[in-house]
Each structure stands twice: as C-alpha cells, then as structure tokens.
Amino acid sequence: MENNLFPTKSNLILAKNTLALSKQGYELLDKKRNLLIREMMSLVDEAAEVQSQINKIFSEAYLVLQRANIMTGIETVRDIADAVQIEDTVNVRFRSIMGVELPVVSSESTGNMPQYGMYRTSSSLDEAHEKFKQVKQLTVKLAEIENSVYRLAINIKKTQKRANALKNNTIPRYESLTKYIQGVLEEKEREDFTRLKVVKKQKNKGNNF
C-alpha cells in the first residue's frame, strides 16, 4: 500500500484506473507470452527436422566424396577444393513477431554448375558438390531457426518477468489500496450520514420550542 496516497475520491479513481490498466497489461503480456511460446515450440520442431536432414545429407555427401577421392585422387580433389571461391552470399533481414525481431537468413545460389572444370574430375565429385550445396542451404536455415529460438526464449523470459511483477506485486497492491480507500470513504460517508441525522434531529427539536 502506498503510504502517501490519501483516502480521497480522486485517489480512489486513480487507484481503480491503475488497477484496471495493470490487469489489462497482464492479460496482454500473458497472451504475448503464449504466442511466443507457441512460435518457439514450432521452430524447435522445425530445427529438429532440419538437423535430421543435415545429418542424413552429410552422411551421403561424405560417402560420395570418398568415391570421388578414389576415382579422382585425394590430391586432385584437394586442389579443386582450394580453387573454389569462398561464398559470402548470406543475407539477413528481419521479421517481427509480437515486437520480437527474428532473422530471416538466405543464401543466394551461385548456379547449378560447379566452380571447376570437367578435366580430371568425375561424376562422383559432381554429386558430392551437389550434396554439400544442399547441406549449406540447410545449415543456413538451421542458423536462422536457432537464432530465432534464442531470441524468442530471451523475450519470453522478459515477458514472463514483467507479467509476474504485475500479477504478484502491482495488481495485489492496488487491489488492497482500492479496497482500503473505498472502506475509509464508506466509513466516512456513514459517519457523515449519522452526524447529519443528529444535527437534523437537534434542529427539529429546536423548532418545536
């Protein structure tokens, strides 16, 4: 209870308004928290699926790469790998979910053709190239999802903390304050009514003489 808030009608209105706003704020925060949790759980499921795909394609890619090493030669494959340009085509933009900025990561495709000539290579190397390109795209997607999950988890924690503060602190305090002021004012009204009756009764007695 706020000690400096006197039990007046204006302060009662102020306390009631603050209580109403606090309850409304709690409801909005609770809805936000539930929506963010649903979004996060959906992304967690998606992350598990993408990780499963990465594991599968990685295994396939390394098997094909082993065949390419045998057919083409490890040194040749290494020379080709060293000659491939490093890609920096990853772009990041953001989308908003209930005020939470989530990344949308994309990687521009450099085309279907591998960045090496056909000389001294094999179909196994082409297949490995394609498999690892798929892994790259899936890894970009997984990075997007995991970063989104992290951002959502942080915001859910903050939202929960604010909602708890309203539910366990602000709302009970203003409920108590409203009840206290209302009780004092009602008691004052009863006293004023009783005093008025006494005054009126005494006045009537004086008029009878």
Coordinates of C-alpha atoms in Angstrom, one line a residue:
M1 CA 0.0 0.0 0.0
E2 CA 1.3 3.5 -0.9
N3 CA 1.5 5.5 2.3
N4 CA 1.4 8.9 0.6
L5 CA -2.0 8.2 -1.1
F6 CA -4.7 9.7 1.0
P7 CA -8.2 8.1 1.0
T8 CA -10.0 10.6 -1.2
K9 CA -12.4 10.0 -4.1
S10 CA -9.9 11.3 -6.6
N11 CA -7.3 8.9 -5.3
L12 CA -9.8 6.1 -5.4
I13 CA -10.4 6.8 -9.1
L14 CA -6.7 6.9 -9.6
A15 CA -6.2 3.6 -7.9
K16 CA -9.0 1.9 -9.8
N17 CA -7.7 3.2 -13.1
T18 CA -4.2 1.9 -12.3
L19 CA -5.6 -1.4 -11.2
A20 CA -7.6 -1.7 -14.5
L21 CA -4.6 -0.8 -16.6
S22 CA -2.4 -3.3 -14.6
K23 CA -4.9 -6.1 -15.2
Q24 CA -5.2 -5.2 -18.9
G25 CA -1.4 -5.1 -19.2
Y26 CA -1.1 -8.5 -17.5
E27 CA -3.6 -10.0 -19.9
L28 CA -1.7 -8.6 -22.9
L29 CA 1.6 -9.9 -21.6
D30 CA 0.2 -13.3 -20.9
K31 CA -1.2 -13.5 -24.5
K32 CA 2.1 -12.4 -25.9
R33 CA 4.0 -14.9 -23.8
N34 CA 1.7 -17.8 -25.0
L35 CA 2.0 -16.7 -28.7
L36 CA 5.8 -16.5 -28.4
I37 CA 5.9 -19.9 -26.7
R38 CA 3.9 -21.5 -29.5
E39 CA 6.1 -19.9 -32.1
M40 CA 9.2 -21.1 -30.3
M41 CA 8.0 -24.7 -30.0
S42 CA 7.1 -24.7 -33.6
L43 CA 10.6 -23.6 -34.5
V44 CA 12.1 -26.2 -32.1
D45 CA 10.3 -28.9 -34.0
E46 CA 11.4 -27.4 -37.3
A47 CA 15.0 -27.3 -36.1
A48 CA 14.9 -31.0 -35.2
E49 CA 13.7 -31.8 -38.7
V50 CA 16.3 -29.7 -40.4
Q51 CA 19.1 -31.1 -38.2
S52 CA 17.9 -34.6 -39.2
Q53 CA 18.1 -33.7 -42.9
I54 CA 21.6 -32.2 -42.4
N55 CA 22.8 -35.4 -40.7
K56 CA 21.4 -37.6 -43.5
I57 CA 22.7 -35.5 -46.4
F58 CA 26.1 -35.0 -44.7
S59 CA 26.5 -38.8 -44.4
E60 CA 25.5 -39.2 -48.1
A61 CA 27.9 -36.4 -49.1
Y62 CA 30.9 -37.9 -47.4
L63 CA 30.2 -41.3 -48.9
V64 CA 30.1 -39.7 -52.4
L65 CA 33.2 -37.7 -51.6
Q66 CA 35.1 -40.9 -50.6
R67 CA 34.2 -42.3 -54.0
A68 CA 35.4 -39.1 -55.7
N69 CA 38.7 -39.3 -53.8
I70 CA 39.2 -42.9 -55.0
M71 CA 38.2 -42.2 -58.6
T72 CA 39.8 -38.7 -59.0
G73 CA 42.6 -38.8 -56.3
I74 CA 42.7 -37.1 -53.0
E75 CA 45.3 -34.5 -54.1
T76 CA 43.2 -33.6 -57.2
V77 CA 40.1 -33.2 -55.1
R78 CA 42.0 -31.0 -52.6
D79 CA 43.4 -28.8 -55.4
I80 CA 39.9 -28.4 -56.8
A81 CA 38.5 -27.5 -53.3
D82 CA 41.3 -24.9 -52.8
A83 CA 40.4 -23.3 -56.1
V84 CA 36.7 -22.9 -55.3
Q85 CA 35.9 -19.3 -54.3
I86 CA 34.6 -18.7 -50.7
E87 CA 30.9 -17.6 -50.9
D88 CA 29.7 -14.6 -49.0
T89 CA 26.2 -14.6 -50.3
V90 CA 24.4 -14.9 -47.0
N91 CA 21.8 -12.1 -46.4
V92 CA 19.9 -11.4 -43.2
R93 CA 16.7 -9.4 -42.9
F94 CA 14.2 -9.4 -40.0
R95 CA 10.5 -10.1 -39.4
S96 CA 8.6 -9.1 -36.3
I97 CA 6.6 -11.4 -34.1
M98 CA 4.8 -9.6 -31.3
G99 CA 7.6 -7.0 -31.3
V100 CA 10.4 -9.6 -31.3
E101 CA 12.8 -9.2 -34.3
L102 CA 13.5 -12.6 -35.8
P103 CA 16.1 -13.1 -38.5
V104 CA 15.3 -14.4 -42.0
V105 CA 18.6 -15.7 -43.4
S106 CA 19.0 -16.5 -47.1
S107 CA 21.9 -17.6 -49.3
E108 CA 21.9 -16.6 -53.0
S109 CA 22.6 -19.5 -55.2
T110 CA 25.7 -19.3 -57.4
G111 CA 24.1 -21.5 -60.0
N112 CA 23.9 -25.2 -60.6
M113 CA 27.2 -25.5 -62.4
P114 CA 30.2 -26.4 -60.2
Q115 CA 33.1 -23.9 -60.0
Y116 CA 35.6 -26.2 -61.6
G117 CA 36.3 -27.7 -65.0
M118 CA 35.5 -31.2 -66.2
Y119 CA 39.1 -32.1 -66.7
R120 CA 40.4 -34.7 -64.2
T121 CA 37.0 -34.8 -62.4
S122 CA 34.3 -37.5 -62.1
S123 CA 30.5 -37.7 -61.7
S124 CA 31.1 -38.6 -58.0
L125 CA 32.7 -35.2 -57.5
D126 CA 29.7 -33.5 -59.1
E127 CA 27.4 -35.5 -56.9
A128 CA 29.4 -34.6 -53.8
H129 CA 29.3 -30.9 -54.8
E130 CA 25.5 -31.0 -55.1
K131 CA 25.2 -32.8 -51.7
F132 CA 27.4 -30.3 -49.9
K133 CA 25.5 -27.4 -51.5
Q134 CA 22.3 -28.8 -50.0
V135 CA 24.0 -29.1 -46.7
K136 CA 25.0 -25.4 -46.9
Q137 CA 21.4 -24.3 -47.6
L138 CA 20.1 -26.4 -44.7
T139 CA 22.8 -25.1 -42.4
V140 CA 21.8 -21.5 -43.3
K141 CA 18.2 -22.5 -42.4
L142 CA 19.2 -24.1 -39.2
A143 CA 21.2 -21.0 -38.2
E144 CA 18.1 -18.9 -38.8
I145 CA 15.9 -21.1 -36.7
E146 CA 18.3 -21.5 -33.8
N147 CA 18.9 -17.7 -33.6
S148 CA 15.1 -17.2 -33.7
V149 CA 14.6 -19.7 -30.9
Y150 CA 17.3 -17.9 -28.8
R151 CA 15.7 -14.5 -29.3
L152 CA 12.2 -15.9 -28.5
A153 CA 13.5 -17.6 -25.4
I154 CA 15.1 -14.3 -24.1
N155 CA 11.9 -12.3 -24.8
I156 CA 9.6 -15.0 -23.3
K157 CA 11.7 -14.7 -20.1
K158 CA 11.5 -10.9 -20.0
T159 CA 7.7 -11.0 -20.7
Q160 CA 7.2 -13.6 -18.0
K161 CA 9.1 -11.5 -15.5
R162 CA 7.0 -8.4 -16.3
A163 CA 3.8 -10.4 -16.2
N164 CA 4.8 -11.9 -12.8
A165 CA 5.5 -8.4 -11.5
L166 CA 2.1 -7.3 -12.4
K167 CA 0.3 -10.4 -11.1
N168 CA 2.2 -10.8 -7.9
N169 CA 3.0 -7.2 -7.0
T170 CA 1.3 -4.4 -8.7
I171 CA -2.2 -5.9 -9.0
P172 CA -2.5 -7.2 -5.4
R173 CA -1.1 -3.8 -4.1
Y174 CA -3.7 -1.7 -6.0
E175 CA -6.5 -4.2 -5.2
S176 CA -5.6 -3.7 -1.5
L177 CA -5.2 0.0 -1.9
T178 CA -8.6 0.3 -3.7
K179 CA -10.3 -1.8 -1.0
Y180 CA -8.7 0.3 1.7
I181 CA -9.6 3.7 0.3
Q182 CA -13.2 2.5 -0.6
G183 CA -13.6 1.2 3.0
V184 CA -12.4 4.5 4.5
L185 CA -14.7 6.6 2.3
E186 CA -17.7 4.4 3.0
E187 CA -17.0 4.7 6.8
K188 CA -16.7 8.4 6.4
E189 CA -20.0 8.5 4.5
R190 CA -21.7 6.5 7.3
E191 CA -20.2 8.9 9.9
D192 CA -21.3 11.9 7.9
F193 CA -24.8 10.4 7.5
T194 CA -25.1 9.7 11.2
R195 CA -23.8 13.2 12.0
L196 CA -26.3 14.7 9.6
K197 CA -29.2 12.8 11.2
V198 CA -28.1 14.0 14.7
V199 CA -27.9 17.6 13.5
K200 CA -31.3 17.3 11.8
K201 CA -32.8 15.8 14.9
Q202 CA -31.4 18.5 17.1
K203 CA -32.7 21.2 14.7
N204 CA -36.2 19.7 14.7
K205 CA -36.2 19.7 18.5
G206 CA -35.2 23.4 18.5
N207 CA -38.0 24.3 16.1
N208 CA -40.6 22.7 18.4
F209 CA -39.9 25.2 21.2

